[in-house]
PDB file of C-alpha atoms and ligand atoms in Angstrom:
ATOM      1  CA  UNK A 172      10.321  17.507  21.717  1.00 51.00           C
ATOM      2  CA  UNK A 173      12.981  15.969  19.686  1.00 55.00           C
ATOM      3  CA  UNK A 174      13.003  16.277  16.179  1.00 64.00           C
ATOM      4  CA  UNK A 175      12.418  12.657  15.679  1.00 63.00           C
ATOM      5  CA  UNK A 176       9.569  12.311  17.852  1.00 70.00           C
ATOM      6  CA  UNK A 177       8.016  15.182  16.075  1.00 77.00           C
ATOM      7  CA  UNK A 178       4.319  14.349  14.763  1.00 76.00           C
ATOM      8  CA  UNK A 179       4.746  14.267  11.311  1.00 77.00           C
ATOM      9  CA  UNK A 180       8.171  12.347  11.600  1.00 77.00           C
ATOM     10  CA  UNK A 181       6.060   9.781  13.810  1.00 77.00           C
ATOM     11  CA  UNK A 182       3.092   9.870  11.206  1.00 78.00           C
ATOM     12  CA  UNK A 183       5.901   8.931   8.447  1.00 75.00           C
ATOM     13  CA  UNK A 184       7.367   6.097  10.378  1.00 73.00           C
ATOM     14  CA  UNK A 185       3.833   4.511  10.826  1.00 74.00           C
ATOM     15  CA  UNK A 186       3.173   5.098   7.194  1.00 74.00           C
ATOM     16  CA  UNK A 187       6.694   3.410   6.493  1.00 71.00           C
ATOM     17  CA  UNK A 188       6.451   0.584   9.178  1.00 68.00           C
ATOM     18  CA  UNK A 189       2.641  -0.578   7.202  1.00 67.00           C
ATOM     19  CA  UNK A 190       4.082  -0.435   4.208  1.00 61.00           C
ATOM     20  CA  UNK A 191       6.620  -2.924   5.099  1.00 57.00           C
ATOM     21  CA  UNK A 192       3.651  -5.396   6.827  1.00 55.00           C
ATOM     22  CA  UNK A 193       4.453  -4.220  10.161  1.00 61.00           C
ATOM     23  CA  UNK A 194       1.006  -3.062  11.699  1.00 59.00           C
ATOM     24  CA  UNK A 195       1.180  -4.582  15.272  1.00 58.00           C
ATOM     25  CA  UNK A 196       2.153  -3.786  18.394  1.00 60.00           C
ATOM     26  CA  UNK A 197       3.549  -7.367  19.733  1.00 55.00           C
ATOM     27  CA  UNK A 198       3.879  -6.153  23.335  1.00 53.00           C
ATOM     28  CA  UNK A 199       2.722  -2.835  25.937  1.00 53.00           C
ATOM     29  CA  UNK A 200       5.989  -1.729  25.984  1.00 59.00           C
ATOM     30  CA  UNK A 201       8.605  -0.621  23.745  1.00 62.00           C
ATOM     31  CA  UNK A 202      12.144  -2.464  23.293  1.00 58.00           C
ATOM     32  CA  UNK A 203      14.865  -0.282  23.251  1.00 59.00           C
ATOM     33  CA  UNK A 204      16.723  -3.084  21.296  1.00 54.00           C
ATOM     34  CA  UNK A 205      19.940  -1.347  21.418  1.00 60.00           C
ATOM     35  CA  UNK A 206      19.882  -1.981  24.986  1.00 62.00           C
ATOM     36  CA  UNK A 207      19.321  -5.649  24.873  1.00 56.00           C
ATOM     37  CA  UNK A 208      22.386  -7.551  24.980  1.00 57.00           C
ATOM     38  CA  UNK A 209      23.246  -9.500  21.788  1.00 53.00           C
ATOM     39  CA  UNK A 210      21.957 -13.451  22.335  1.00 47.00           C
ATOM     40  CA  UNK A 211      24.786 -15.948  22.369  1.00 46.00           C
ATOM     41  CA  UNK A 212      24.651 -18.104  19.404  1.00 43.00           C
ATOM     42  CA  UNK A 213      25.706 -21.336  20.912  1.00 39.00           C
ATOM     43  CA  UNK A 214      26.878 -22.465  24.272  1.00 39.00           C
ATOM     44  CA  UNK A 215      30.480 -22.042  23.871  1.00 36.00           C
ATOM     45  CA  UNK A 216      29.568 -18.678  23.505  1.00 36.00           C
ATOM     46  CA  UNK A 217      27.292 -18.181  26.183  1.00 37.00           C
ATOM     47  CA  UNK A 218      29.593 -19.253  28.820  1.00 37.00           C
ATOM     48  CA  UNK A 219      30.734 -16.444  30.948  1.00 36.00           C
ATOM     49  CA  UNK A 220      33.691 -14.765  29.818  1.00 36.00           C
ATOM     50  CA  UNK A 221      37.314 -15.539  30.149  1.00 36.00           C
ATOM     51  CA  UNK A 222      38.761 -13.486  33.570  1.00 35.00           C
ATOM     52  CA  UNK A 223      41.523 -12.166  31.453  1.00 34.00           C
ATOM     53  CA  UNK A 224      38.588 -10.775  29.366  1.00 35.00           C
ATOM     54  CA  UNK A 225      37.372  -8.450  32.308  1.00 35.00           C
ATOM     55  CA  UNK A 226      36.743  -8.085  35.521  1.00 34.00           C
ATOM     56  CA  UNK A 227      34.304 -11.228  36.914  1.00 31.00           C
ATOM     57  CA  UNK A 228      30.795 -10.171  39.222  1.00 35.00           C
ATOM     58  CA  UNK A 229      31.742 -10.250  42.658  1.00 33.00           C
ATOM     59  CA  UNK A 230      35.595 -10.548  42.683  1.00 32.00           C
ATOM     60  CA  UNK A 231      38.042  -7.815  43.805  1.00 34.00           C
ATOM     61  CA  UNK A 232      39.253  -6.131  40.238  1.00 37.00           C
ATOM     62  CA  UNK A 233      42.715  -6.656  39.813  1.00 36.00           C
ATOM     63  CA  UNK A 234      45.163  -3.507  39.427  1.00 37.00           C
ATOM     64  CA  UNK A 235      45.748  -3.178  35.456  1.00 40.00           C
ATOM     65  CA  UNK A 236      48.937  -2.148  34.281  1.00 39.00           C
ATOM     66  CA  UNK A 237      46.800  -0.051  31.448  1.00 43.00           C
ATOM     67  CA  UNK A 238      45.497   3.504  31.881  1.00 46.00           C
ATOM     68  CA  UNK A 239      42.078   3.294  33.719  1.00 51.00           C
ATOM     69  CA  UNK A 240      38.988   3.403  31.729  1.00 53.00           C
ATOM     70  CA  UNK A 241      36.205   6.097  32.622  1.00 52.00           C
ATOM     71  CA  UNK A 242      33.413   3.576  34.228  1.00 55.00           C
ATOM     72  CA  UNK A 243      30.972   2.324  31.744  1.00 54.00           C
ATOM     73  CA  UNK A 244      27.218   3.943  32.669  1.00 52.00           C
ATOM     74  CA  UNK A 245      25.117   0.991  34.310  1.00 55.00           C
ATOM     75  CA  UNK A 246      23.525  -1.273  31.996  1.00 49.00           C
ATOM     76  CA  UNK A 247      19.852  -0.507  32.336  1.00 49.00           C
ATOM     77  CA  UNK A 248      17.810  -3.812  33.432  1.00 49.00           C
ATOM     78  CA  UNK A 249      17.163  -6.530  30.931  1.00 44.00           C
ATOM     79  CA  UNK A 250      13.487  -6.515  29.761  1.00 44.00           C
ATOM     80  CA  UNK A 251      11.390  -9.508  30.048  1.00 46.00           C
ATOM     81  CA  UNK A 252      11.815 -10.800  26.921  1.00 45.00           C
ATOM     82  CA  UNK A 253      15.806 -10.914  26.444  1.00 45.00           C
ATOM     83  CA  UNK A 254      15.505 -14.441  27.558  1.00 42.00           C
ATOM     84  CA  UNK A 255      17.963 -17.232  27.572  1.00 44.00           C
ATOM     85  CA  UNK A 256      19.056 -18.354  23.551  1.00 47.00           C
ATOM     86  CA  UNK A 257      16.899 -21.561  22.585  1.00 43.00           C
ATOM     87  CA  UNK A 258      17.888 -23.042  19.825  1.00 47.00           C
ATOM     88  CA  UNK A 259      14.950 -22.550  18.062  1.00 52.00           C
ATOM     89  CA  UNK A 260      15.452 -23.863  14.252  1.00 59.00           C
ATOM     90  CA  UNK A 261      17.771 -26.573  15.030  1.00 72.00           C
ATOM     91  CA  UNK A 262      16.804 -30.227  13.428  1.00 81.00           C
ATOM     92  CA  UNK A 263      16.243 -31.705  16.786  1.00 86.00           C
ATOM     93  CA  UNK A 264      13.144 -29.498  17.003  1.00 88.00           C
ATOM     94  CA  UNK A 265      11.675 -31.204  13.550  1.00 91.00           C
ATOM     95  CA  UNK A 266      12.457 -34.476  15.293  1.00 91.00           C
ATOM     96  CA  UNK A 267      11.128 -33.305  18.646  1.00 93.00           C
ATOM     97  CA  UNK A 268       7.597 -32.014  16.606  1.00 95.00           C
ATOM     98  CA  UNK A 269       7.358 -35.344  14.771  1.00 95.00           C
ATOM     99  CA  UNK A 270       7.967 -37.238  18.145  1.00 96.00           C
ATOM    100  CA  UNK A 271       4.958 -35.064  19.573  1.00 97.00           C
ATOM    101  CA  UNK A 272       2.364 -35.409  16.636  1.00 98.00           C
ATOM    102  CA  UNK A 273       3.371 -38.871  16.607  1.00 97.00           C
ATOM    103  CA  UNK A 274       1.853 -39.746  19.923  1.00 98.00           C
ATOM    104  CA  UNK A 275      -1.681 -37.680  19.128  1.00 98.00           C
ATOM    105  CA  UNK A 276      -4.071 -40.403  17.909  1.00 98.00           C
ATOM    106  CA  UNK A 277      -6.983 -37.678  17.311  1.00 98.00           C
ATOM    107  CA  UNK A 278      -7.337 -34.302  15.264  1.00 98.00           C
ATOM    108  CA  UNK A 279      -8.113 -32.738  19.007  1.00 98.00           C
ATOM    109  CA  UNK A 280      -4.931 -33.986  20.896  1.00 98.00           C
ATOM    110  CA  UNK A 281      -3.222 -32.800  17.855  1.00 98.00           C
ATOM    111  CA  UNK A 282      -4.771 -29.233  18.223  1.00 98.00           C
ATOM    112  CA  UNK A 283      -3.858 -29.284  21.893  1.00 98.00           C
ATOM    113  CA  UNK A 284      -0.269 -30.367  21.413  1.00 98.00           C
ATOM    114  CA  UNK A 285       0.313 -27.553  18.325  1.00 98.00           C
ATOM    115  CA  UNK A 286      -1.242 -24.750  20.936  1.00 98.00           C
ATOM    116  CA  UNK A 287       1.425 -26.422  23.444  1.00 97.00           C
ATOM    117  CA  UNK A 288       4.504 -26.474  21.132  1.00 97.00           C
ATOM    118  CA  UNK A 289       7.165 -24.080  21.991  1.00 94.00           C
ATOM    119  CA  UNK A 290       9.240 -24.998  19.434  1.00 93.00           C
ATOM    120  CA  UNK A 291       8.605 -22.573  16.762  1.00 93.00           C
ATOM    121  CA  UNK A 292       9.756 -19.021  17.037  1.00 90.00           C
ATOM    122  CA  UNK A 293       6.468 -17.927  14.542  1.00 95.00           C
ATOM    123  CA  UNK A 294       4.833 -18.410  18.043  1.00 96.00           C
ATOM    124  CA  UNK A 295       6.460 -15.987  20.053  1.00 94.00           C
ATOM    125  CA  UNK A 296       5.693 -12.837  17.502  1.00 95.00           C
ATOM    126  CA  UNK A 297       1.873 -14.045  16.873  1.00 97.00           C
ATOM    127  CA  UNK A 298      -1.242 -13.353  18.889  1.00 97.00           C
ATOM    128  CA  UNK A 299      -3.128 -16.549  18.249  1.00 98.00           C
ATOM    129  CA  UNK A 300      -2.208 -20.016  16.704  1.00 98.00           C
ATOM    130  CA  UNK A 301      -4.526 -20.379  13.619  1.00 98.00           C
ATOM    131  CA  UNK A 302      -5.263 -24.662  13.784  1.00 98.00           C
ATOM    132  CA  UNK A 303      -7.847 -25.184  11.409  1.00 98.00           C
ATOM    133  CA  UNK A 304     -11.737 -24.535  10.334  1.00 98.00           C
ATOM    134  CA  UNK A 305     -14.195 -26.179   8.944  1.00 98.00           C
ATOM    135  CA  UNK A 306     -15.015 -30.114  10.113  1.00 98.00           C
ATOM    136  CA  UNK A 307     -12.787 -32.600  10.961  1.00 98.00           C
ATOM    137  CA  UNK A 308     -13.327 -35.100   9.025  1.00 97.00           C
ATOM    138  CA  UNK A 309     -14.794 -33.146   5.740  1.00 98.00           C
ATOM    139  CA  UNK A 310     -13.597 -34.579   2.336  1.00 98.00           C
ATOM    140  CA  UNK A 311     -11.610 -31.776   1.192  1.00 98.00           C
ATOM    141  CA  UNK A 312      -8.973 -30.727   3.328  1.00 99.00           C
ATOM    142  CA  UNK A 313      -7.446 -27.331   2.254  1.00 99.00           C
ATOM    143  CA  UNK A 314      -4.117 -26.430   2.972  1.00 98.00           C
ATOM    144  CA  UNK A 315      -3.141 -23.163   2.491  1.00 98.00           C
ATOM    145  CA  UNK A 316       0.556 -21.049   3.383  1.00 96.00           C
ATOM    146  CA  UNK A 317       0.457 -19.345   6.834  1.00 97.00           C
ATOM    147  CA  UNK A 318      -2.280 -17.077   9.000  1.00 98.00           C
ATOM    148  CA  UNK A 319      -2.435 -13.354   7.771  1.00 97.00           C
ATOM    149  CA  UNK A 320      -2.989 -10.707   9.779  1.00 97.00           C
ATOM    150  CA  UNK A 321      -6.965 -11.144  10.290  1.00 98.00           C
ATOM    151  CA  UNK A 322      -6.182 -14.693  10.708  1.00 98.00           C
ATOM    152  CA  UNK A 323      -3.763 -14.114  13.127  1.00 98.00           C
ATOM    153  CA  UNK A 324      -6.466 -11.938  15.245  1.00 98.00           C
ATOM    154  CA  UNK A 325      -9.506 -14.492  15.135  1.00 98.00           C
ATOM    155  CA  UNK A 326      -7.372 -17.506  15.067  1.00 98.00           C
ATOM    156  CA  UNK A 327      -9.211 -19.065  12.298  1.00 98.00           C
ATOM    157  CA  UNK A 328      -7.321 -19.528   8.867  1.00 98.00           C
ATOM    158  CA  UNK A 329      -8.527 -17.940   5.747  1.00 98.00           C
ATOM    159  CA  UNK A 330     -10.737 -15.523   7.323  1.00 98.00           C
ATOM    160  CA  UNK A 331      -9.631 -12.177   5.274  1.00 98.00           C
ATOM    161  CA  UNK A 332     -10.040 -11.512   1.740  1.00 98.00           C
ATOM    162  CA  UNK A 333      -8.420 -14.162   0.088  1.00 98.00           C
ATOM    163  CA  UNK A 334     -10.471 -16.372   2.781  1.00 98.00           C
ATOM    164  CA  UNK A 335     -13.413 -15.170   1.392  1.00 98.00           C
ATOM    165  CA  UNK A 336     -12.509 -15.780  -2.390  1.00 98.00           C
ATOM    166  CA  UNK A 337     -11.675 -19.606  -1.315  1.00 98.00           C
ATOM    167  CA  UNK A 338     -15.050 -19.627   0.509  1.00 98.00           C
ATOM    168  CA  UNK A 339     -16.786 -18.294  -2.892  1.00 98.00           C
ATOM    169  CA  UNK A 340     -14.390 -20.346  -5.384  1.00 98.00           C
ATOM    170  CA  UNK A 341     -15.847 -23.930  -3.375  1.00 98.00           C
ATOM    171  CA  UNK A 342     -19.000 -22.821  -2.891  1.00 98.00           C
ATOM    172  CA  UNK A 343     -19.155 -22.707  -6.922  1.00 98.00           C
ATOM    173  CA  UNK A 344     -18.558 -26.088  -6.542  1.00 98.00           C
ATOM    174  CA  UNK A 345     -21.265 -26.698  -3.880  1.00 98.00           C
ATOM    175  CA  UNK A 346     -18.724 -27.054  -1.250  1.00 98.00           C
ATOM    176  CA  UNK A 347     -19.172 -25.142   1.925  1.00 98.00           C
ATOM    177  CA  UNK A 348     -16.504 -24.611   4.602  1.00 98.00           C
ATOM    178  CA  UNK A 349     -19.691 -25.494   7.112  1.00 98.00           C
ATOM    179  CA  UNK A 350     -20.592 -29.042   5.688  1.00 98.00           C
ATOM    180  CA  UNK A 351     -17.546 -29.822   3.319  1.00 98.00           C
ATOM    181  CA  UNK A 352     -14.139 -28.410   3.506  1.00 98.00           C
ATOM    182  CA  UNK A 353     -11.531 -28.690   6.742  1.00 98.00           C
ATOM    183  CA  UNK A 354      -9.253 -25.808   6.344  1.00 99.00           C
ATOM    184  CA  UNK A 355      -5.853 -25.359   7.817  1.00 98.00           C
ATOM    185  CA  UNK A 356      -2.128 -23.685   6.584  1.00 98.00           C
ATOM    186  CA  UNK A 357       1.520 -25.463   6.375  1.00 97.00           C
ATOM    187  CA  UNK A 358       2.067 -22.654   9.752  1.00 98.00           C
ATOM    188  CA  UNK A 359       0.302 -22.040  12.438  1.00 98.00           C
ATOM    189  CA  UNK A 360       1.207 -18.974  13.589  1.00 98.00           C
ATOM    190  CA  UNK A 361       1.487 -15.788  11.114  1.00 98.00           C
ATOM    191  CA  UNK A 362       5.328 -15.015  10.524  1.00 97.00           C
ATOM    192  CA  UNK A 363       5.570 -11.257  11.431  1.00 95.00           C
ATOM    193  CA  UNK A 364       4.983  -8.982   8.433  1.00 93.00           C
ATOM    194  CA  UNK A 365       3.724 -11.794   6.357  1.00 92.00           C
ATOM    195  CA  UNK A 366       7.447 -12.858   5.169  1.00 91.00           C
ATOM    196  CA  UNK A 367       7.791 -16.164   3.639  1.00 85.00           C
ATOM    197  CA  UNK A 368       8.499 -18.926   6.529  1.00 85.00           C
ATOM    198  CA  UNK A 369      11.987 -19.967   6.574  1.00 88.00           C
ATOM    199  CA  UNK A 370      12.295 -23.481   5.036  1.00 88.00           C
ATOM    200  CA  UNK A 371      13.213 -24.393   8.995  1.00 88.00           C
ATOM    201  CA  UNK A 372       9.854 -23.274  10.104  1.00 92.00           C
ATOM    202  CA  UNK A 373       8.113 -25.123   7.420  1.00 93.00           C
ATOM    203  CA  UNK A 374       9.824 -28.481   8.385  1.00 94.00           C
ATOM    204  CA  UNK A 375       8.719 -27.777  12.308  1.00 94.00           C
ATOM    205  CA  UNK A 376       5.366 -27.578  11.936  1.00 96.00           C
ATOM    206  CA  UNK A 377       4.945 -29.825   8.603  1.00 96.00           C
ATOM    207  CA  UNK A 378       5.560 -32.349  11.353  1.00 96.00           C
ATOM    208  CA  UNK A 379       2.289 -31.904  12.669  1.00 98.00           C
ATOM    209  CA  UNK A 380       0.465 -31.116   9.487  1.00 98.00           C
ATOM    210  CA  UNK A 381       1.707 -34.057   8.051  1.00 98.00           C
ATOM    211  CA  UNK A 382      -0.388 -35.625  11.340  1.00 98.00           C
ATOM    212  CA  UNK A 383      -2.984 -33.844  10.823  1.00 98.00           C
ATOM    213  CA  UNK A 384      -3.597 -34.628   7.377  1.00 98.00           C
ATOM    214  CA  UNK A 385      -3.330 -38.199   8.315  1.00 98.00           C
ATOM    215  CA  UNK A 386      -5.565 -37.794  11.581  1.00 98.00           C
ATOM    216  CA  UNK A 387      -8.109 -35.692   9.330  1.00 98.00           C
ATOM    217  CA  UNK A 388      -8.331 -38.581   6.693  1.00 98.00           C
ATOM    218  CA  UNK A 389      -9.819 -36.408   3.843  1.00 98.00           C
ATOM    219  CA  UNK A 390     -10.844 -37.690   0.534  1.00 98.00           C
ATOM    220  CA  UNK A 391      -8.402 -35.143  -1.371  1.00 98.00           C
ATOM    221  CA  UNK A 392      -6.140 -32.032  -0.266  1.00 98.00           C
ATOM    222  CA  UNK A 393      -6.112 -29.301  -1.827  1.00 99.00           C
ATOM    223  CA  UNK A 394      -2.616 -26.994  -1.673  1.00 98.00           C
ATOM    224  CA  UNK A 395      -3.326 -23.222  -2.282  1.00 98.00           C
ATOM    225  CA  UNK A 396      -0.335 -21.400  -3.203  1.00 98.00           C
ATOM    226  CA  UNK A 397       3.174 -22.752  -4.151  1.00 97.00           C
ATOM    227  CA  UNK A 398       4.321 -22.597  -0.761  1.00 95.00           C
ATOM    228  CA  UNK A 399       2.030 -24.888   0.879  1.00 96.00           C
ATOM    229  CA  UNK A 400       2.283 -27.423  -2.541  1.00 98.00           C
ATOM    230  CA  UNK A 401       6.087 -27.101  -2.360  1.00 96.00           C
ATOM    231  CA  UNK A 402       6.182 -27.988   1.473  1.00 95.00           C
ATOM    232  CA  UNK A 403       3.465 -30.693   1.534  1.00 97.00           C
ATOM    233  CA  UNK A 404       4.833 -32.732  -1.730  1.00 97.00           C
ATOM    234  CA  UNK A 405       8.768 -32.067  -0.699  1.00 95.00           C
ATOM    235  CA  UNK A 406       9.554 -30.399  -4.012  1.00 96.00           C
ATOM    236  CA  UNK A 407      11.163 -27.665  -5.978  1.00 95.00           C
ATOM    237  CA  UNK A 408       8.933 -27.160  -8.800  1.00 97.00           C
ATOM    238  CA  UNK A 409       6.966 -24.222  -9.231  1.00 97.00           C
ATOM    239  CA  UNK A 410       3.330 -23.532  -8.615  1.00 98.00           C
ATOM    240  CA  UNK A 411       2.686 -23.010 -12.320  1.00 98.00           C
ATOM    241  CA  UNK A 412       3.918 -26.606 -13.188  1.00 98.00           C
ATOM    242  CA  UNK A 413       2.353 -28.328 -10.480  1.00 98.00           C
ATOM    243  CA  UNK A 414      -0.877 -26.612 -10.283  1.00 98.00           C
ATOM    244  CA  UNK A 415      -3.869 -28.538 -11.975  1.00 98.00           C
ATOM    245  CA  UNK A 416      -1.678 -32.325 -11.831  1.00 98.00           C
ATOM    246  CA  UNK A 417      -2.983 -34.470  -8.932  1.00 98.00           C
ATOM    247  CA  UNK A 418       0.187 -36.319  -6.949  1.00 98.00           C
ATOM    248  CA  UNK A 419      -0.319 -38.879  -4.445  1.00 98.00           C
ATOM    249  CA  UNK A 420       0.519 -37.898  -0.926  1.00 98.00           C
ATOM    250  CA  UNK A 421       1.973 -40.966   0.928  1.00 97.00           C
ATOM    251  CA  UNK A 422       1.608 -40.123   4.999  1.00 97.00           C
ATOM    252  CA  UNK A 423       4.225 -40.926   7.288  1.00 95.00           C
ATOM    253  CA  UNK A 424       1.793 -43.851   8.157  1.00 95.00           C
ATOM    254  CA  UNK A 425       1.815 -45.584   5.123  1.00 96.00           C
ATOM    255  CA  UNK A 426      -1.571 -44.248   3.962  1.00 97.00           C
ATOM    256  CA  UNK A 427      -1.832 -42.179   0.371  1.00 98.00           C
ATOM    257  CA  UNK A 428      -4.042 -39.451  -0.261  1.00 98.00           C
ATOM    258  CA  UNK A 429      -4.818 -37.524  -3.605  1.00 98.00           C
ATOM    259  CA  UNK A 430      -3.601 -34.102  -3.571  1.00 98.00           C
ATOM    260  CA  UNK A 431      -3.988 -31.355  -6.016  1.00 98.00           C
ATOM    261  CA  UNK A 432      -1.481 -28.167  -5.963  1.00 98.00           C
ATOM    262  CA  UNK A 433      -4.082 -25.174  -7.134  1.00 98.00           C
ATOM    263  CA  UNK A 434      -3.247 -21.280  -7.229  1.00 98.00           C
ATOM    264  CA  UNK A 435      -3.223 -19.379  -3.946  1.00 98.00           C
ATOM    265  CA  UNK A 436      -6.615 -16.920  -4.088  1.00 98.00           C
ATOM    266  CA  UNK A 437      -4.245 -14.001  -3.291  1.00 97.00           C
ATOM    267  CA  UNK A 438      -2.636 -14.296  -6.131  1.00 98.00           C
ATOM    268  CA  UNK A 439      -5.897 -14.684  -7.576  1.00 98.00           C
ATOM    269  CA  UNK A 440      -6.920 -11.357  -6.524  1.00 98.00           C
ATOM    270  CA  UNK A 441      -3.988  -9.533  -7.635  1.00 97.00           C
ATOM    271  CA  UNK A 442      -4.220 -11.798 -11.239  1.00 97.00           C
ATOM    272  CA  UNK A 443      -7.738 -12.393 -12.343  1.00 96.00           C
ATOM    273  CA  UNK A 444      -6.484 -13.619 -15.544  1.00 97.00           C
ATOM    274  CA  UNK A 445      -5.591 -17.142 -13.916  1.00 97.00           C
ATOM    275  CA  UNK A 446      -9.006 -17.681 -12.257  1.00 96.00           C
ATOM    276  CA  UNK A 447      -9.962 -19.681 -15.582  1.00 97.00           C
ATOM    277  CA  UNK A 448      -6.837 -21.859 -14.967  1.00 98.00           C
ATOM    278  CA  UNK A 449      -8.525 -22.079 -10.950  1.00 98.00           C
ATOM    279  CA  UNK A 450     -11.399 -22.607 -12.102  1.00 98.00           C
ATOM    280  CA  UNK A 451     -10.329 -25.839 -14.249  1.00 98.00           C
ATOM    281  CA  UNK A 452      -8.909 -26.974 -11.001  1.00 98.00           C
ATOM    282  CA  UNK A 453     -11.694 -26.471  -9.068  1.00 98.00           C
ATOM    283  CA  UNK A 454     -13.697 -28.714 -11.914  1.00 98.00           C
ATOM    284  CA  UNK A 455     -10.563 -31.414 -11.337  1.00 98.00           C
ATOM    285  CA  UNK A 456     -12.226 -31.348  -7.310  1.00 98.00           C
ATOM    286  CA  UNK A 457     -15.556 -31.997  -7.982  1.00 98.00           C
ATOM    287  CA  UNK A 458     -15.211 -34.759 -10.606  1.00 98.00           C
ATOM    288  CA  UNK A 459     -12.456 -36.463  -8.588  1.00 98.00           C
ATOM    289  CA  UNK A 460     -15.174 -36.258  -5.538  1.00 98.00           C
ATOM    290  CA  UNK A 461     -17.474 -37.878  -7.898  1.00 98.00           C
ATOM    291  CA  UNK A 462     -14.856 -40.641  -8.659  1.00 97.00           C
ATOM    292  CA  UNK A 463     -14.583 -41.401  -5.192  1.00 97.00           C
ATOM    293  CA  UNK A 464     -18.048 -41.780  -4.659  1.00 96.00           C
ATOM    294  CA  UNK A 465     -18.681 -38.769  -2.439  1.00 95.00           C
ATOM    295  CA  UNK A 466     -21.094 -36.829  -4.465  1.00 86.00           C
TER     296      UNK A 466
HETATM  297  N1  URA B 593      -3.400 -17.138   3.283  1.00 80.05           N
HETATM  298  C1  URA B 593      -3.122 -18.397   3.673  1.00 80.05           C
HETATM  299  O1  URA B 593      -2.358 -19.113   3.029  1.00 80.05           O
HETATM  300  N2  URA B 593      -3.728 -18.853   4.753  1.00 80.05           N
HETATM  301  C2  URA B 593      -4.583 -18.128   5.471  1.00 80.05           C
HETATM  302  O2  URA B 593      -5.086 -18.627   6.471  1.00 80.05           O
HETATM  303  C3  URA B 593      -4.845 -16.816   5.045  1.00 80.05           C
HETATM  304  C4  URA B 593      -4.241 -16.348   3.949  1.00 80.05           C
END
């Protein structure tokens, strides 16, 4: 037994691997990435060599004036998923989303054509895509950041802890994710090791939140957490400014929709301090509701 593969070691690199958010195995087999040959970053670069670069598949090597090289081991086989670069975060893929949502003209096409979409590279690490909960059609739509691990593994969004705070926090309310609330996240699938999204993976699937928002027609959103607030209302400011102001979210459609930023229940649970400033939010909800007419 190597050193490295010693139990202990092994133990430690578990331990070490958790504490950095990795804690799934995303495939039966393990990826000896060293053996995977590099992706080409663009097409220039994927085209096959130059001859004077080496010798081409198939011809007859020509003699070299230079001293002979020992022969290079065989590369072992590629595995199945060193597959062909796709430009996965490119612009074209916002437009290409948009262009999709676009053409659903119901919450349900929308859900198929997000579990369709192979345009977001989220997709390839998760196990499920997390669409929504709740009902369709409930007058508080909650939008929250991206699935978590639990999430990811029952494909329903806020499902863990923090999913269980929000389901408490509304419920204070009288709003239950049963009768009331439609739940979804800015992402669909859960970026590995819960890292923030990429702001290019935001703009791919806002495409089709954006849709669904306007599809779900909701009396109000709600935006837990500054990521989601900062992605759905296009802006820099911080959670701690916006949280607490309504803005007016104007849909792609021409249709507005009042929308409140509020504090992510995570961060709720790791600073109970701010649940007064939450709860004064959550008060905002339920007399805006009764402005509108719906309680
Ligand atoms: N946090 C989120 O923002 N969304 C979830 O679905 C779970 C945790």
């Amino acid at each position: 037994m190597t050193e490295l593969a010693a139990p202990e070691n092994i133990a430690f690199l578990l331990r070490w691997y958790a504490g950095h958010g990795i804690e799934d195995a995303i495939g039966e087999t393990a990826i000896d990435r060293f053996a995977v040959p590099p992706p080409a970053a663009s097409p220039a670069e994927a085209a096959p060599p130059a001859p004077a670069a080496g010798p081409v598949a198939g011809a007859t090597p020509a003699a070299s004036p230079a001293a002979p090289r020992p022969p290079r081991p065989a590369a072992p086989p590629a595995p199945a998923v060193a597959r062909a670069p796709i430009p996965l975060e490119s612009p074209q893929l916002v437009e290409d989303a948009r262009g999709v949502a676009q053409r659903c003209t119901t919450v349900a096409e929308l859900e198929a054509a997000v579990r369709a979409f192979e345009g977001c590279a989220l997709k390839r690490t998760a196990k499920n895509t997390v669409f929504a909960d709740g009902v369709v059609g409930a007058p508080v739509m909650i939008v929250g950041e991206a699935p978590g691990n639990d999430e990811d593994r029952q494909g329903k969004p806020f499902v863990g802890v923090s999913g269980q705070l929000l389901d408490r926090m509304f419920e204070a309310i009288g709003l239950s994710r049963a009768r009331d609330l439609y739940i979804t996240n800015i992402l669909f699938w859960r970026p590995p090791g819960n890292r923030t999204p990429t702001l290019s993976e935001q703009a791919t699937c806002m495409a089709f939140t954006r849709r669904h928002i306007e599809l779900a027609k909701p009396k109000l959103v709600v935006l837990a957490g500054g990521t989601a607030a900062k992605s759905v209302l296009d802006t820099t400011e911080g959670i701690m400014r916006l949280r607490g102001k309504w803005q007016t979210l104007t849909l792609d459609d021409g249709s507005t929709v009042p929308a409140l930023p509020t504090l992510h229940p995570a961060y709720l649970l790791r600073t109970p301090a701010s649940k007064r400033q939450s709860w004064s939010d959550l008060l905002s909800v339920d007399a805006r509701l009764r402005e509108l007419g719906v309680r």
